[in-house]
Coordinates of C-alpha atoms in Angstrom, one line a residue:
M101 CA 93.8 169.9 110.7
D102 CA 90.2 169.0 111.4
R103 CA 89.3 165.4 110.7
Y104 CA 86.2 166.6 108.9
P105 CA 85.9 170.3 108.3
P106 CA 82.4 171.7 107.6
I107 CA 81.4 171.1 104.0
A108 CA 81.1 174.8 103.5
E109 CA 84.7 175.5 104.6
H110 CA 86.1 174.9 101.1
G111 CA 86.9 176.7 97.9
L112 CA 86.8 175.1 94.5
V113 CA 89.5 175.2 91.8
G114 CA 89.5 173.4 88.5
D115 CA 90.8 173.2 84.9
L116 CA 87.5 172.5 83.1
Q117 CA 88.0 168.8 83.1
T118 CA 88.2 168.1 86.8
T119 CA 88.2 170.0 90.1
A120 CA 89.7 170.0 93.6
L121 CA 88.3 171.2 97.0
V122 CA 90.7 173.2 99.2
S123 CA 89.7 173.7 102.8
S124 CA 90.2 177.0 104.7
Q125 CA 92.9 175.2 106.6
G126 CA 95.0 174.7 103.4
V127 CA 94.1 171.0 102.8
V128 CA 93.2 169.6 99.5
D129 CA 90.8 166.9 100.7
W130 CA 89.0 166.1 97.4
F131 CA 90.6 165.6 94.0
A132 CA 89.7 163.1 91.3
A133 CA 91.5 162.8 88.0
P134 CA 91.7 162.7 85.1
R135 CA 88.0 163.6 85.0
F136 CA 85.3 164.7 87.4
D137 CA 83.9 161.1 87.5
S138 CA 87.3 159.4 87.9
P139 CA 88.5 157.6 91.0
S140 CA 89.7 159.9 93.7
I141 CA 93.3 160.7 94.6
F142 CA 92.6 162.9 97.6
A143 CA 89.3 162.0 99.4
A144 CA 90.0 162.7 103.1
L145 CA 86.6 164.4 103.1
L146 CA 85.0 161.0 102.9
D147 CA 87.6 159.1 105.0
H148 CA 90.2 161.0 106.9
D149 CA 92.5 158.1 107.5
G150 CA 92.2 156.3 104.2
G151 CA 91.1 158.9 101.6
G152 CA 94.3 160.8 101.1
Y153 CA 95.1 164.6 101.3
M154 CA 97.7 167.3 100.6
R155 CA 98.1 169.9 103.4
L156 CA 100.2 173.0 102.9
A157 CA 99.8 175.4 105.9
P158 CA 101.8 177.1 108.7
E159 CA 102.5 175.2 111.9
H160 CA 101.3 177.6 114.7
P161 CA 99.1 177.0 117.7
D162 CA 97.4 180.4 117.3
L163 CA 96.3 180.6 113.7
T164 CA 93.4 182.3 111.9
C165 CA 92.5 181.1 108.5
K166 CA 90.5 182.9 105.8
Q167 CA 89.8 182.3 102.1
L168 CA 88.9 184.5 99.1
Y169 CA 89.1 184.3 95.4
Y170 CA 91.0 186.7 93.2
P171 CA 88.2 188.9 91.9
D172 CA 86.3 187.4 88.9
T173 CA 88.5 184.3 88.8
A174 CA 88.8 180.7 90.0
V175 CA 92.1 181.4 91.7
L176 CA 91.7 180.7 95.4
V177 CA 93.7 182.4 98.1
T178 CA 93.9 180.9 101.6
R179 CA 95.4 183.3 104.2
F180 CA 96.9 182.4 107.5
M181 CA 97.4 184.9 110.2
S182 CA 99.5 184.3 113.4
P183 CA 101.4 186.4 115.8
D184 CA 104.6 185.7 113.8
G185 CA 103.3 186.8 110.5
V186 CA 100.8 186.5 107.6
G187 CA 101.1 183.8 104.9
E188 CA 99.2 182.8 101.9
V189 CA 98.6 179.7 99.7
V190 CA 97.3 180.5 96.2
D191 CA 95.6 177.4 94.7
F192 CA 94.6 177.1 91.0
M193 CA 94.6 174.7 88.1
P194 CA 95.7 176.0 84.6
P195 CA 92.5 175.8 82.6
D196 CA 92.0 173.6 79.5
R197 CA 92.1 175.8 76.4
T198 CA 91.9 173.1 73.8
G199 CA 88.7 171.4 74.5
T200 CA 90.5 168.1 74.1
A201 CA 90.3 165.4 76.8
T202 CA 93.7 164.8 78.5
D203 CA 95.0 162.5 81.2
R204 CA 97.4 165.2 82.5
H205 CA 96.2 167.6 85.1
T206 CA 98.1 170.0 87.3
L207 CA 97.3 171.5 90.7
I208 CA 99.5 174.4 91.6
R209 CA 100.0 175.8 95.1
V210 CA 102.0 179.0 95.4
V211 CA 103.1 179.7 99.0
R212 CA 104.3 183.1 100.2
A213 CA 104.8 185.2 103.3
V214 CA 103.3 188.7 103.1
R215 CA 104.2 190.0 106.6
G216 CA 106.6 188.8 109.3
S217 CA 107.9 185.3 109.0
V218 CA 105.9 182.1 108.4
D219 CA 106.9 178.4 108.6
F220 CA 104.9 176.2 106.2
T221 CA 104.6 172.5 106.4
L222 CA 103.7 170.2 103.5
E223 CA 102.2 166.8 103.8
C224 CA 101.3 165.0 100.5
R225 CA 99.5 161.6 101.1
P226 CA 97.7 160.5 97.9
R227 CA 95.5 157.4 98.0
F228 CA 94.7 156.3 94.5
D229 CA 91.5 154.7 93.3
Y230 CA 89.4 155.7 96.2
G231 CA 92.1 154.5 98.5
R232 CA 92.0 150.9 97.1
A233 CA 95.3 151.0 95.1
E234 CA 98.8 150.8 96.6
H235 CA 101.4 153.2 95.4
Q236 CA 105.2 153.4 95.5
L237 CA 107.2 156.6 96.1
V238 CA 110.4 157.3 94.1
L239 CA 112.3 160.0 96.0
G240 CA 115.9 160.7 96.3
E241 CA 117.4 162.0 99.6
G242 CA 117.3 165.8 99.7
E243 CA 115.5 166.1 96.4
N244 CA 112.8 168.7 95.6
S245 CA 110.7 166.3 93.5
G246 CA 109.2 162.9 93.9
L247 CA 107.1 160.4 91.9
F248 CA 104.1 158.4 93.2
R249 CA 103.5 155.4 91.1
S250 CA 100.2 153.5 91.2
P251 CA 98.6 151.1 88.7
G252 CA 97.7 153.1 85.6
M253 CA 98.6 156.5 87.0
D254 CA 101.6 158.5 88.0
A255 CA 101.6 161.6 90.2
H256 CA 104.6 164.0 90.1
L257 CA 105.3 166.2 93.1
Q258 CA 107.6 169.2 92.7
A259 CA 108.5 171.8 95.4
S260 CA 110.8 174.8 95.7
F261 CA 112.1 173.3 98.9
P262 CA 113.5 169.9 100.0
L263 CA 111.1 167.0 100.4
E264 CA 111.4 164.1 102.8
R265 CA 110.1 160.5 102.7
D266 CA 107.4 159.5 105.2
G267 CA 106.8 155.9 104.3
Q268 CA 105.3 156.1 100.8
D269 CA 104.3 159.7 101.4
V270 CA 106.1 163.0 101.4
C271 CA 106.6 165.8 103.9
G272 CA 108.5 169.1 103.7
K273 CA 109.1 172.4 105.5
V274 CA 109.9 175.9 104.3
A275 CA 110.5 179.1 106.3
L276 CA 109.6 182.3 104.5
R277 CA 110.0 185.9 105.4
A278 CA 107.9 188.8 104.1
G279 CA 108.2 189.0 100.3
E280 CA 109.5 185.5 99.8
S281 CA 107.6 182.8 97.8
G282 CA 107.7 179.2 97.1
G283 CA 105.6 176.6 95.4
V284 CA 104.3 173.1 95.1
V285 CA 103.1 171.5 91.9
F286 CA 101.1 168.2 91.8
T287 CA 100.8 166.7 88.3
V288 CA 98.9 163.5 87.5
C289 CA 99.2 161.6 84.2
A290 CA 99.0 158.1 82.8
S291 CA 101.7 155.7 83.9
G292 CA 105.0 156.4 82.2
G293 CA 103.9 159.9 81.1
E294 CA 106.5 162.6 80.6
A295 CA 107.7 164.3 83.7
P296 CA 106.7 168.0 84.0
A297 CA 109.1 170.8 83.3
P298 CA 111.3 171.9 86.2
L299 CA 109.6 174.2 88.7
T300 CA 110.6 177.9 89.0
V301 CA 108.9 180.3 91.4
D302 CA 108.9 183.0 88.7
G303 CA 107.2 180.6 86.4
L304 CA 104.5 179.8 88.9
T305 CA 103.9 183.5 89.5
A306 CA 103.4 184.0 85.8
Q307 CA 100.9 181.1 85.7
V308 CA 98.9 182.7 88.5
D309 CA 98.6 185.8 86.4
D310 CA 97.8 183.9 83.2
T311 CA 95.1 181.9 84.9
G312 CA 93.6 185.0 86.4
V313 CA 93.5 186.7 83.0
F314 CA 91.8 183.7 81.5
W315 CA 88.9 183.8 83.9
Q316 CA 88.5 187.5 83.8
D317 CA 88.5 187.6 80.0
W318 CA 85.9 184.8 80.0
L319 CA 83.7 186.5 82.6
H320 CA 83.9 189.8 80.5
Q321 CA 81.3 188.2 78.2
S322 CA 78.6 188.5 80.9
R323 CA 75.9 190.9 80.2
Y324 CA 74.5 190.9 83.7
R325 CA 74.0 194.4 85.0
G326 CA 71.7 193.7 87.9
R327 CA 71.8 194.2 91.7
W328 CA 73.9 191.2 92.7
P329 CA 76.9 191.0 90.3
E330 CA 79.4 189.3 92.7
L331 CA 76.9 186.6 93.7
V332 CA 75.8 186.0 90.1
H333 CA 79.3 186.0 88.7
R334 CA 80.6 183.6 91.3
S335 CA 77.7 181.3 90.4
V336 CA 78.4 181.4 86.7
I337 CA 82.2 180.8 87.3
T338 CA 81.1 177.8 89.4
L339 CA 79.0 176.4 86.6
K340 CA 81.9 176.8 84.2
L341 CA 84.2 175.0 86.6
L342 CA 81.6 172.1 86.7
T343 CA 81.5 171.8 82.9
Y344 CA 83.6 169.2 81.1
A345 CA 85.1 171.3 78.3
P346 CA 85.6 168.4 75.8
T347 CA 81.9 167.7 75.6
G348 CA 80.1 170.7 77.1
A349 CA 78.4 168.4 79.7
L350 CA 77.7 169.9 83.2
V351 CA 78.2 167.7 86.2
A352 CA 75.7 168.1 89.1
A353 CA 78.4 168.7 91.7
A354 CA 82.1 168.4 92.1
T355 CA 81.9 165.7 94.8
M356 CA 80.3 162.3 95.8
G357 CA 79.1 160.9 99.0
L358 CA 78.6 164.1 101.0
P359 CA 75.5 163.6 103.2
E360 CA 72.1 165.3 103.1
Q361 CA 71.9 164.4 106.8
V362 CA 75.1 163.8 108.8
G363 CA 75.2 160.1 109.8
G364 CA 72.4 159.3 107.3
E365 CA 72.2 157.2 104.2
R366 CA 71.3 159.8 101.6
N367 CA 74.8 160.0 100.2
W368 CA 75.0 160.0 96.4
D369 CA 77.5 160.4 93.6
Y370 CA 76.8 163.6 91.8
R371 CA 79.7 163.7 89.4
F372 CA 77.5 163.0 86.4
T373 CA 75.4 164.9 83.9
W374 CA 71.7 165.0 84.6
V375 CA 69.5 165.9 81.6
R376 CA 67.4 168.0 84.0
D377 CA 70.2 170.1 85.5
G378 CA 72.1 170.7 82.3
A379 CA 68.9 171.6 80.4
L380 CA 67.9 174.3 83.0
S381 CA 71.5 175.6 83.0
V382 CA 70.9 176.6 79.3
R383 CA 68.5 179.3 80.3
A384 CA 70.7 180.6 83.1
M385 CA 73.8 180.8 80.7
L386 CA 71.8 182.5 78.0
D387 CA 70.4 185.1 80.4
L388 CA 74.0 186.1 81.2
G389 CA 75.2 186.0 77.5
F390 CA 77.2 182.7 77.6
V391 CA 75.9 181.4 74.3
E392 CA 78.8 179.1 73.6
E393 CA 78.4 177.1 76.8
A394 CA 74.6 176.9 76.3
T395 CA 75.0 175.7 72.8
A396 CA 77.6 173.1 73.7
F397 CA 75.3 171.4 76.1
V398 CA 72.3 171.4 73.7
H399 CA 74.5 169.7 71.1
W400 CA 75.6 167.1 73.7
L401 CA 71.9 166.5 74.6
V402 CA 70.8 166.0 70.9
D403 CA 73.7 163.6 70.5
R404 CA 72.2 161.5 73.3
L405 CA 68.9 161.4 71.4
H406 CA 70.7 160.2 68.2
E407 CA 72.3 157.3 70.1
R408 CA 69.0 155.5 70.7
E409 CA 67.6 155.8 67.2
G410 CA 65.8 152.6 66.2
K411 CA 66.0 151.1 69.7
E412 CA 63.0 149.8 71.7
E413 CA 63.8 151.8 74.8
E414 CA 63.5 155.2 76.4
P415 CA 64.9 157.9 74.1
L416 CA 66.7 159.5 77.1
Q417 CA 68.3 158.3 80.2
T418 CA 68.0 160.4 83.4
M419 CA 71.8 161.0 83.6
Y420 CA 75.0 160.1 81.8
R421 CA 78.7 160.2 82.2
I422 CA 80.3 163.4 80.9
D423 CA 81.4 161.7 77.7
G424 CA 77.8 160.5 77.1
S425 CA 78.3 156.9 78.4
P426 CA 75.0 155.6 79.9
D427 CA 76.8 153.1 82.2
L428 CA 76.7 154.3 85.8
P429 CA 76.5 151.1 88.0
E430 CA 76.1 152.0 91.6
E431 CA 78.4 150.4 94.2
T432 CA 79.4 151.0 97.8
L433 CA 82.9 151.8 99.0
E434 CA 82.7 149.7 102.2
H435 CA 86.2 150.7 103.3
F436 CA 85.3 154.4 103.5
E437 CA 83.7 155.5 106.8
G438 CA 82.0 158.5 105.1
Y439 CA 81.9 162.2 106.1
R440 CA 81.6 162.1 109.9
G441 CA 80.4 158.6 109.7
S442 CA 77.8 159.1 107.0
A443 CA 77.7 155.7 105.3
P444 CA 77.3 154.2 102.8
V445 CA 79.7 156.0 100.5
R446 CA 78.4 155.3 96.9
I447 CA 80.0 155.6 93.5
G448 CA 78.0 155.5 90.4
N449 CA 74.3 156.2 90.6
G450 CA 71.4 153.7 90.3
A451 CA 68.9 156.5 89.6
A452 CA 70.3 156.4 86.0
D453 CA 68.0 153.5 85.4
Q454 CA 64.9 155.2 86.8
L455 CA 61.9 156.4 84.7
Q456 CA 61.7 160.2 85.1
L457 CA 59.4 161.6 82.5
D458 CA 60.0 165.2 83.3
I459 CA 63.4 165.1 81.6
Y460 CA 61.7 165.4 78.2
G461 CA 60.2 168.7 79.1
E462 CA 63.5 170.0 80.3
A463 CA 65.2 168.8 77.2
L464 CA 62.8 170.6 74.9
Y465 CA 63.0 173.6 77.2
A466 CA 66.7 173.7 76.6
V467 CA 66.5 173.2 72.8
S468 CA 64.0 176.0 72.4
Q469 CA 65.5 178.6 74.7
G470 CA 67.0 180.8 72.1
L471 CA 67.2 181.3 68.4
E472 CA 70.9 181.2 68.7
I473 CA 70.6 177.5 69.6
A474 CA 67.4 176.4 67.9
Q475 CA 68.4 177.6 64.4
Q476 CA 71.6 175.5 64.6
N477 CA 69.5 172.3 65.0
T478 CA 70.1 170.4 61.8
Y479 CA 67.4 168.4 60.0
R480 CA 68.9 165.2 61.5
G481 CA 68.7 166.8 64.9
W482 CA 65.1 167.8 64.4
K483 CA 64.2 164.3 63.3
A484 CA 65.7 163.0 66.6
V485 CA 63.6 165.5 68.5
A486 CA 60.5 164.7 66.6
R487 CA 60.9 160.9 67.2
T488 CA 61.3 161.6 70.9
L489 CA 58.0 163.6 70.9
D490 CA 56.2 160.8 68.9
W491 CA 57.4 158.3 71.5
L492 CA 56.4 160.6 74.4
A493 CA 52.9 161.0 73.0
D494 CA 52.4 157.3 73.5
H495 CA 54.1 157.0 76.9
W496 CA 53.6 160.1 79.0
D497 CA 50.6 158.7 81.0
R498 CA 52.6 156.5 83.3
P499 CA 53.8 156.5 87.0
D500 CA 57.5 157.3 87.4
E501 CA 60.1 157.9 90.1
G502 CA 59.9 161.7 89.5
I503 CA 62.3 164.6 89.8
W504 CA 63.5 163.7 93.3
E505 CA 64.4 160.1 92.3
T506 CA 62.4 158.5 95.0
R507 CA 63.1 154.8 95.8
G508 CA 59.8 154.1 97.4
G509 CA 57.8 153.1 94.3
R510 CA 56.4 154.9 91.2
Q511 CA 53.7 157.5 91.4
D512 CA 51.7 159.7 89.0
F513 CA 53.9 162.8 89.8
T514 CA 52.3 166.1 88.8
Y515 CA 55.6 167.7 88.0
S516 CA 56.4 164.9 85.5
R517 CA 53.1 165.6 83.8
V518 CA 53.7 169.3 83.8
M519 CA 57.1 168.9 82.1
S520 CA 55.7 166.5 79.6
W521 CA 53.2 169.2 78.7
V522 CA 56.2 171.6 78.3
A523 CA 57.9 169.1 75.9
F524 CA 54.9 169.2 73.6
D525 CA 54.3 172.9 74.0
H526 CA 57.8 173.9 73.1
A527 CA 58.1 171.3 70.3
L528 CA 54.9 172.7 68.7
S529 CA 56.4 176.2 68.8
L530 CA 59.6 175.0 67.2
A531 CA 57.8 173.1 64.5
D532 CA 55.7 176.2 63.7
H533 CA 58.6 178.7 63.8
F534 CA 61.0 176.8 61.7
R535 CA 58.4 175.1 59.5
R536 CA 59.7 171.6 60.4
P537 CA 57.8 168.4 59.6
A538 CA 55.9 167.1 62.7
D539 CA 52.8 165.1 63.7
V540 CA 51.3 168.4 65.0
E541 CA 47.9 166.9 65.6
K542 CA 49.2 164.1 67.7
W543 CA 51.5 166.4 69.8
R544 CA 48.7 169.0 70.3
N545 CA 46.3 166.3 71.4
A546 CA 48.8 164.9 73.9
R547 CA 49.6 168.4 75.2
D548 CA 45.9 169.3 75.8
A549 CA 45.2 165.9 77.4
I550 CA 48.0 166.4 79.9
F551 CA 46.8 169.9 80.7
E552 CA 43.3 168.7 81.5
Q553 CA 44.6 165.8 83.5
V554 CA 46.8 167.9 85.7
M555 CA 44.1 170.5 86.3
E556 CA 41.6 167.8 87.3
R557 CA 43.8 165.3 89.1
G558 CA 46.8 167.3 90.2
W559 CA 44.8 169.7 92.3
S560 CA 43.8 169.2 96.0
Q561 CA 40.6 170.9 97.1
Q562 CA 41.7 170.2 100.7
E563 CA 45.0 172.1 100.4
G564 CA 43.8 174.5 97.7
A565 CA 47.0 173.7 95.8
F566 CA 48.6 171.7 93.1
I567 CA 50.0 168.6 94.7
Q568 CA 53.0 166.2 94.4
H569 CA 51.2 163.3 92.9
Y570 CA 47.6 162.2 92.0
G571 CA 45.5 160.8 94.8
G572 CA 47.3 162.6 97.6
D573 CA 47.5 166.0 99.4
V574 CA 51.3 166.3 99.7
L575 CA 52.9 169.5 98.4
D576 CA 56.0 169.5 96.3
A577 CA 58.4 172.4 95.7
S578 CA 59.3 171.2 92.2
L579 CA 55.9 172.8 91.1
L580 CA 57.4 176.2 91.8
L581 CA 58.5 176.0 88.1
M582 CA 54.9 175.9 86.8
P583 CA 54.7 179.7 86.2
R584 CA 58.2 179.9 84.7
V585 CA 57.3 177.3 82.1
A586 CA 54.0 179.0 81.5
F587 CA 51.8 176.1 82.5
V588 CA 49.9 178.5 84.7
A589 CA 49.9 182.3 84.8
P590 CA 52.0 183.6 87.7
R591 CA 49.1 185.5 89.2
D592 CA 46.4 182.9 88.5
P593 CA 44.3 182.5 91.7
A594 CA 44.9 178.8 91.7
W595 CA 48.7 179.4 91.6
L596 CA 48.6 182.1 94.3
S597 CA 46.6 179.7 96.4
T598 CA 49.4 177.1 95.8
L599 CA 52.0 179.6 96.8
D600 CA 50.2 180.3 100.0
A601 CA 49.9 176.5 100.8
M602 CA 53.6 176.1 100.2
D603 CA 54.3 179.0 102.6
R604 CA 52.3 177.1 105.2
K605 CA 53.7 173.6 104.6
L606 CA 57.2 173.8 103.0
V607 CA 58.7 177.1 103.9
S608 CA 60.8 177.6 107.1
D609 CA 62.2 181.1 107.7
S610 CA 62.3 181.6 103.9
L611 CA 64.0 178.3 103.3
V612 CA 62.1 175.7 101.3
Y613 CA 61.8 171.9 101.7
R614 CA 61.3 169.7 98.7
Y615 CA 58.4 167.9 100.3
D616 CA 57.6 166.1 103.6
P617 CA 59.1 162.6 103.5
A618 CA 57.0 161.6 106.5
A619 CA 53.8 162.4 104.5
S620 CA 55.2 161.0 101.3
P621 CA 57.7 158.2 102.0
D622 CA 60.5 158.1 99.5
G623 CA 62.0 154.7 100.4
L624 CA 65.0 156.1 102.3
R625 CA 65.6 156.5 106.0
G626 CA 66.3 159.7 107.8
S627 CA 65.5 163.4 107.1
E628 CA 67.1 166.1 105.1
G629 CA 67.6 169.9 105.1
T630 CA 65.9 172.5 103.1
F631 CA 66.7 172.4 99.4
S632 CA 68.6 175.5 98.2
L633 CA 67.4 175.0 94.6
C634 CA 63.8 175.1 95.9
T635 CA 64.5 178.3 97.8
F636 CA 65.7 180.1 94.7
L637 CA 62.7 178.7 92.7
Y638 CA 60.5 180.1 95.4
V639 CA 62.1 183.6 94.9
D640 CA 61.5 183.2 91.2
A641 CA 57.9 182.3 91.7
L642 CA 57.3 185.1 94.3
A643 CA 58.8 187.7 91.9
R644 CA 56.6 186.5 89.0
A645 CA 53.6 186.7 91.3
G646 CA 54.3 190.3 92.1
R647 CA 55.2 189.7 95.7
L648 CA 58.4 191.7 95.4
P649 CA 59.2 192.6 99.0
Q650 CA 58.9 189.0 100.1
A651 CA 60.9 187.8 97.0
R652 CA 63.7 190.2 97.6
Y653 CA 63.9 189.6 101.4
T654 CA 64.0 185.8 100.8
F655 CA 66.8 186.2 98.2
E656 CA 68.8 188.5 100.4
K657 CA 68.3 186.1 103.3
M658 CA 69.5 183.2 101.3
Q659 CA 72.7 184.9 100.6
T660 CA 73.6 184.6 104.3
Y661 CA 73.8 180.9 103.8
A662 CA 76.4 181.1 101.1
N663 CA 79.9 180.1 102.3
H664 CA 82.7 182.5 102.7
V665 CA 83.6 182.5 99.0
G666 CA 80.0 182.5 97.7
L667 CA 79.5 178.8 97.1
F668 CA 76.4 176.7 98.0
A669 CA 76.0 173.0 98.6
E670 CA 72.7 171.2 97.9
E671 CA 70.9 171.8 101.2
V672 CA 70.8 173.9 104.3
G673 CA 70.6 172.0 107.6
P674 CA 68.7 172.8 110.8
S675 CA 71.6 174.9 112.2
G676 CA 72.3 176.7 109.0
E677 CA 75.1 174.4 107.9
Q678 CA 75.5 173.4 104.3
L679 CA 74.8 169.7 103.5
G680 CA 75.1 167.5 100.5
N681 CA 77.5 167.5 97.6
F682 CA 79.4 170.7 97.1
P683 CA 79.2 173.0 95.3
Q684 CA 76.0 172.0 93.5
A685 CA 75.3 173.2 90.0
F686 CA 71.5 173.1 90.4
T687 CA 71.7 175.6 93.3
H688 CA 73.9 178.0 91.4
L689 CA 71.9 177.9 88.2
S690 CA 68.7 178.5 90.1
L691 CA 70.4 181.4 91.9
I692 CA 71.1 183.0 88.5
M693 CA 67.5 182.3 87.4
A694 CA 66.1 183.9 90.5
A695 CA 68.4 187.0 90.4
T696 CA 67.5 187.7 86.7
T697 CA 63.8 187.3 87.3
L698 CA 63.9 189.4 90.4
D699 CA 66.0 192.1 88.7
R700 CA 63.5 192.3 85.8
A701 CA 60.5 192.6 88.2
L702 CA 62.1 195.3 90.3
D703 CA 63.1 197.2 87.2
A704 CA 59.6 197.1 85.9
K705 CA 58.2 198.3 89.2
D706 CA 60.7 201.2 89.2
G707 CA 59.7 202.0 85.6
R708 CA 63.1 201.0 84.2

């Protein structure tokens, strides 16, 4: 067992309310419950010694490990090959089908030998509340089940083989021959909750099949018929896994604290819902035919607008908890050493209190993306939208922290202005299409003033490009969205010149940096890798600009950075390693956007 396996050496399983990461060595080294943003139970990925883990794998000095998903599902298979035989661990969580929040969540691990004989070892070492809470183990001698008790939470462990006490933790061994199976079930619930039903191997096998059918039936809704079905469908399954079913809110990533630079301080908690990420996911989901998921997020978003009616504050916060709570105080877990020493490890996120004016553009972009959604917007919902636009008309012309949540001081970010323009442009279209009451003149004046300001102050004659913020010459990959949101035509000479400048300054072997921190200090030490989101936005922009050979080659190249089961983290490091929280929703939704745009462009070129 590696102390810190590569971030990319993991698969993701979940039940639509929380998730777990399973390494290719059979170790569950990240699991928080009962929700994505709850304290961790297994967090060895952030502190090997104190974070907790559950390992289920063969004991053999000469072992090869591989992972795959059952096709079109979130059922993960980890395979172990040795001279003695071949074994498998099948990991999954039975999905939530009710849409009701619950404190009971189950991680199931089916173990089997498929060739020869395989000896499996189990170690279950939970560490509750980010390793801060003590627990007590209740385990009878020779029993096949045990109970971990911690303040406020119980965890039941069941196995098809005997378990042994190891202090307050549990170990076990099972020898299997070809065709034989066993299993381990880990169930968390509130203290004093009902014990799970007795484990049977046949019952676990049936649950594997049932969970697989759930995911395949869900994915059957997809109307994607393009060139990259496996890549796109893995991405949309990942977005579904990162969506909290009771509210429809999408978390930015499954994890917290994974570094953008190993040993650096850019280690954030991403288990929350950013207005920006969720709003852009609406277009990706609609493109594939998942109207229910897109609509659920828009309803969640409009609910956030209602909450601040009549209050003298910003209509929207940058991010929220998955239940809509705005409270995300940031603190540091001083006792965690961090992934390979990458400290500090933070929980909560202080960027929730930042001013990021672009979120209003993304919010209106989401609300207006399809008649399936917009026509469901009630009169009360429209009034909340209209009040937001009235407020923005008076407040858009201000410095802010921007899309990248810089901590080095506010600037007049060009992207924030562009997306404020998008807010007014889409709101005007909605008001006209649905004949809704609106201060149309005020909105139109604001929209036109923003456009003129960006064209005059957001352009650098020196670079021949739109730039990150007024008064500078730094390029910024967030502006790759400008043609998608129709701020500029995709083949406008000014835009093509901007693309060329980005090629020179931000692109490295087809991978794209957000910006140059050395040229535009962001208040944080250290460097970072290329941003996978930006690379996919680059593909989208190239395809729209008619540069199809370059767009397709960049897209195909980017696929080589996916991990072994098709997942992406936030960034790609200098040696091709994945960095940052994993898997990241923004990366996967932008992959879908790029694929659908590129498919359409290639089809048009081929006359289809």
